[in-house]
Tab-separated table of C-alpha atoms in Angstrom:
chain	number	residue	atom	x	y	z
A	1	UNK	CA	-7.303	-118.270	71.981
A	2	UNK	CA	-5.465	-116.038	74.395
A	3	UNK	CA	-2.542	-116.526	76.752
A	4	UNK	CA	-2.773	-113.952	79.554
A	5	UNK	CA	-0.016	-112.922	81.940
A	6	UNK	CA	-1.234	-110.577	84.664
A	7	UNK	CA	1.479	-108.784	86.687
A	8	UNK	CA	3.732	-111.843	86.700
A	9	UNK	CA	6.887	-111.560	88.809
A	10	UNK	CA	9.610	-113.979	89.823
A	11	UNK	CA	12.158	-113.147	92.490
A	12	UNK	CA	15.150	-115.235	93.554
A	13	UNK	CA	16.353	-113.850	96.898
A	14	UNK	CA	17.457	-110.321	95.903
A	15	UNK	CA	17.274	-110.827	92.099
A	16	UNK	CA	14.095	-109.978	90.217
A	17	UNK	CA	14.090	-112.187	87.101
A	18	UNK	CA	10.603	-111.103	85.958
A	19	UNK	CA	9.103	-107.822	87.096
A	20	UNK	CA	5.276	-107.385	86.938
A	21	UNK	CA	4.894	-108.532	83.338
A	22	UNK	CA	1.436	-108.112	81.846
A	23	UNK	CA	0.823	-109.518	78.352
A	24	UNK	CA	-1.951	-110.930	76.200
A	25	UNK	CA	-0.756	-113.219	73.411
A	26	UNK	CA	-3.052	-114.501	70.689
A	27	UNK	CA	-2.645	-116.802	67.705
A	28	UNK	CA	0.567	-116.051	65.832
A	29	UNK	CA	4.301	-115.960	66.442
A	30	UNK	CA	5.581	-113.670	69.177
A	31	UNK	CA	9.333	-113.219	69.226
A	32	UNK	CA	10.964	-112.571	72.587
A	33	UNK	CA	14.361	-110.885	72.190
A	34	UNK	CA	16.848	-110.162	74.902
A	35	UNK	CA	20.421	-110.696	75.927
A	36	UNK	CA	21.377	-113.693	78.033
A	37	UNK	CA	20.235	-113.039	81.595
A	38	UNK	CA	17.348	-110.754	80.581
A	39	UNK	CA	14.756	-113.085	82.126
A	40	UNK	CA	13.478	-114.764	78.955
A	41	UNK	CA	13.961	-118.345	80.134
A	42	UNK	CA	12.465	-117.602	83.556
A	43	UNK	CA	9.412	-116.071	81.896
A	44	UNK	CA	8.998	-119.025	79.557
A	45	UNK	CA	9.415	-121.542	82.372
A	46	UNK	CA	6.643	-119.781	84.289
A	47	UNK	CA	4.413	-119.858	81.202
A	48	UNK	CA	5.066	-123.598	81.012
A	49	UNK	CA	4.253	-124.156	84.686
A	50	UNK	CA	7.795	-125.300	85.522
A	51	UNK	CA	8.419	-122.304	87.774
A	52	UNK	CA	5.769	-120.790	90.002
A	53	UNK	CA	5.548	-116.997	89.826
A	54	UNK	CA	6.306	-115.108	93.025
A	55	UNK	CA	3.211	-113.064	92.221
A	56	UNK	CA	0.708	-112.599	89.418
A	57	UNK	CA	-1.182	-115.109	87.301
A	58	UNK	CA	-0.909	-116.941	83.991
A	59	UNK	CA	-3.868	-118.430	82.146
A	60	UNK	CA	-4.937	-119.674	78.738
A	61	UNK	CA	-8.552	-119.085	77.746
A	62	UNK	CA	-9.393	-118.703	81.434
A	63	UNK	CA	-7.585	-121.874	82.565
A	64	UNK	CA	-4.836	-121.325	85.164
A	65	UNK	CA	-1.285	-122.498	84.416
A	66	UNK	CA	-1.484	-124.936	87.344
A	67	UNK	CA	-4.427	-126.889	85.892
A	68	UNK	CA	-4.136	-130.098	83.864
A	69	UNK	CA	-6.252	-128.623	81.047
A	70	UNK	CA	-3.632	-125.867	80.606
A	71	UNK	CA	-0.785	-128.393	80.430
A	72	UNK	CA	-2.734	-130.403	77.851
A	73	UNK	CA	-2.697	-127.342	75.558
A	74	UNK	CA	1.057	-126.766	75.956
A	75	UNK	CA	4.076	-127.752	73.875
A	76	UNK	CA	7.513	-126.749	75.185
A	77	UNK	CA	10.996	-126.995	73.706
A	78	UNK	CA	13.525	-125.956	76.366
A	79	UNK	CA	16.797	-124.299	75.458
A	80	UNK	CA	18.863	-127.407	76.148
A	81	UNK	CA	16.790	-130.429	75.201
A	82	UNK	CA	19.788	-132.644	74.426
A	83	UNK	CA	20.707	-132.237	70.760
A	84	UNK	CA	24.127	-133.030	69.340
A	85	UNK	CA	26.414	-130.691	67.338
A	86	UNK	CA	26.084	-132.852	64.220
A	87	UNK	CA	22.270	-132.637	64.183
A	88	UNK	CA	20.796	-131.591	60.874
A	89	UNK	CA	17.557	-129.645	60.667
A	90	UNK	CA	15.752	-132.947	60.118
A	91	UNK	CA	17.318	-134.463	63.245
A	92	UNK	CA	16.442	-131.335	65.196
A	93	UNK	CA	12.802	-131.676	64.080
A	94	UNK	CA	12.783	-135.182	65.683
A	95	UNK	CA	13.603	-133.285	68.922
A	96	UNK	CA	10.840	-130.720	68.480
A	97	UNK	CA	8.352	-133.480	67.658
A	98	UNK	CA	8.066	-134.084	71.392
A	99	UNK	CA	6.931	-130.481	71.897
A	100	UNK	CA	4.341	-130.824	69.121
A	101	UNK	CA	3.120	-134.320	69.944
A	102	UNK	CA	-0.226	-133.358	71.462
A	103	UNK	CA	-1.059	-130.751	68.769
A	104	UNK	CA	-0.623	-127.922	71.309
A	105	UNK	CA	-2.411	-124.588	71.166
A	106	UNK	CA	0.447	-122.896	73.102
A	107	UNK	CA	3.959	-123.555	71.786
A	108	UNK	CA	6.925	-122.228	73.774
A	109	UNK	CA	10.331	-122.403	72.082
A	110	UNK	CA	13.376	-121.279	74.069
A	111	UNK	CA	16.345	-120.523	71.772
A	112	UNK	CA	15.238	-123.245	69.322
A	113	UNK	CA	17.692	-122.423	66.540
A	114	UNK	CA	20.846	-122.418	68.659
A	115	UNK	CA	23.367	-124.750	67.072
A	116	UNK	CA	21.704	-124.897	63.643
A	117	UNK	CA	23.525	-123.695	60.556
A	118	UNK	CA	21.917	-120.747	58.712
A	119	UNK	CA	20.238	-122.910	56.025
A	120	UNK	CA	18.669	-125.246	58.583
A	121	UNK	CA	17.645	-122.258	60.727
A	122	UNK	CA	15.663	-120.834	57.797
A	123	UNK	CA	13.832	-124.145	57.359
A	124	UNK	CA	13.036	-124.255	61.047
A	125	UNK	CA	11.807	-120.634	61.030
A	126	UNK	CA	9.444	-121.495	58.175
A	127	UNK	CA	8.018	-124.360	60.213
A	128	UNK	CA	7.525	-122.039	63.204
A	129	UNK	CA	5.683	-119.556	60.980
A	130	UNK	CA	3.310	-122.341	59.890
A	131	UNK	CA	2.664	-123.340	63.511
A	132	UNK	CA	1.796	-119.723	64.303
A	133	UNK	CA	-1.165	-119.811	61.919
A	134	UNK	CA	-3.163	-121.952	64.365
A	135	UNK	CA	-1.386	-121.671	67.726
A	136	UNK	CA	0.004	-119.142	70.187
A	137	UNK	CA	3.767	-119.429	69.578
A	138	UNK	CA	6.324	-117.768	71.835
A	139	UNK	CA	9.852	-117.887	70.408
A	140	UNK	CA	12.706	-116.726	72.632
A	141	UNK	CA	16.048	-115.822	71.097
A	142	UNK	CA	18.869	-113.308	71.090
A	143	UNK	CA	19.254	-113.685	67.298
A	144	UNK	CA	17.308	-110.860	65.655
A	145	UNK	CA	17.016	-112.557	62.245
A	146	UNK	CA	15.172	-115.476	63.876
A	147	UNK	CA	12.218	-113.241	64.682
A	148	UNK	CA	12.246	-110.352	62.242
A	149	UNK	CA	11.156	-112.562	59.327
A	150	UNK	CA	8.393	-114.577	61.021
A	151	UNK	CA	7.148	-112.816	64.158
A	152	UNK	CA	3.782	-111.091	64.101
A	153	UNK	CA	4.744	-109.375	67.348
A	154	UNK	CA	8.144	-108.684	68.872
A	155	UNK	CA	8.901	-108.205	72.551
A	156	UNK	CA	12.260	-107.117	73.934
A	157	UNK	CA	13.190	-107.961	77.491
A	158	UNK	CA	15.881	-106.525	79.745
A	159	UNK	CA	16.390	-106.884	83.496
A	160	UNK	CA	13.154	-108.820	83.928
A	161	UNK	CA	10.973	-106.253	82.149
A	162	UNK	CA	9.405	-105.955	78.710
A	163	UNK	CA	11.023	-102.799	77.332
A	164	UNK	CA	9.580	-103.024	73.789
A	165	UNK	CA	6.308	-104.424	72.483
A	166	UNK	CA	5.767	-104.001	68.774
A	167	UNK	CA	4.061	-105.512	65.755
A	168	UNK	CA	5.523	-105.793	62.265
A	169	UNK	CA	3.810	-102.482	61.497
A	170	UNK	CA	5.468	-100.482	64.285
A	171	UNK	CA	8.818	-102.274	64.586
A	172	UNK	CA	11.835	-100.192	63.501
A	173	UNK	CA	12.954	-100.817	59.913
A	174	UNK	CA	16.409	-101.562	61.250
A	175	UNK	CA	15.354	-103.955	64.013
A	176	UNK	CA	18.863	-105.336	64.413
A	177	UNK	CA	20.276	-101.818	64.783
A	178	UNK	CA	17.611	-100.950	67.350
A	179	UNK	CA	18.334	-104.186	69.236
A	180	UNK	CA	22.097	-103.568	69.217
A	181	UNK	CA	21.540	-100.035	70.488
A	182	UNK	CA	19.387	-101.367	73.338
A	183	UNK	CA	21.523	-104.371	74.256
A	184	UNK	CA	24.974	-103.740	72.781
A	185	UNK	CA	27.164	-106.472	71.348
A	186	UNK	CA	26.765	-108.215	68.028
A	187	UNK	CA	24.148	-110.592	66.731
A	188	UNK	CA	25.191	-114.214	67.199
A	189	UNK	CA	25.259	-116.313	64.064
């Protein structure tokens, strides 16, 4: 199983939200880190077929993002799917059930742990790690701890470009420090 992005770009008037991104993602969890406005959500929406790229192509095992067969393989949890502040991890999983309903082979999760307390976030991360054993999982976040424990591969995005592509083996020991140096600010908890 392979999700392939070939020189994917998205431009809104004079703003380039995604700039010639080329990636091949296989089974496992890929963490996508970046500050708000880096282009993560735009990239994920293109992967899900919600936005059409200005240029480039997206396919899964040779099937184009625009085809029904591609959409049948996809599970998507958008950043704001309508949860409430009092949701527990269990309640939140009722929300993600919709994304997992068709036993997808591509799972796209945009800031899925936002609003969860640390204990519930750990439970949710464990579930994501399990999903990554049989599916291509793309997890977008700006919270380093959400990816450093479970991601097989980590991408960092800034200004519409992938500026870092690493595996657990070649990721800096102090990933949070590296991230803060690249993006500034503090990790959100």
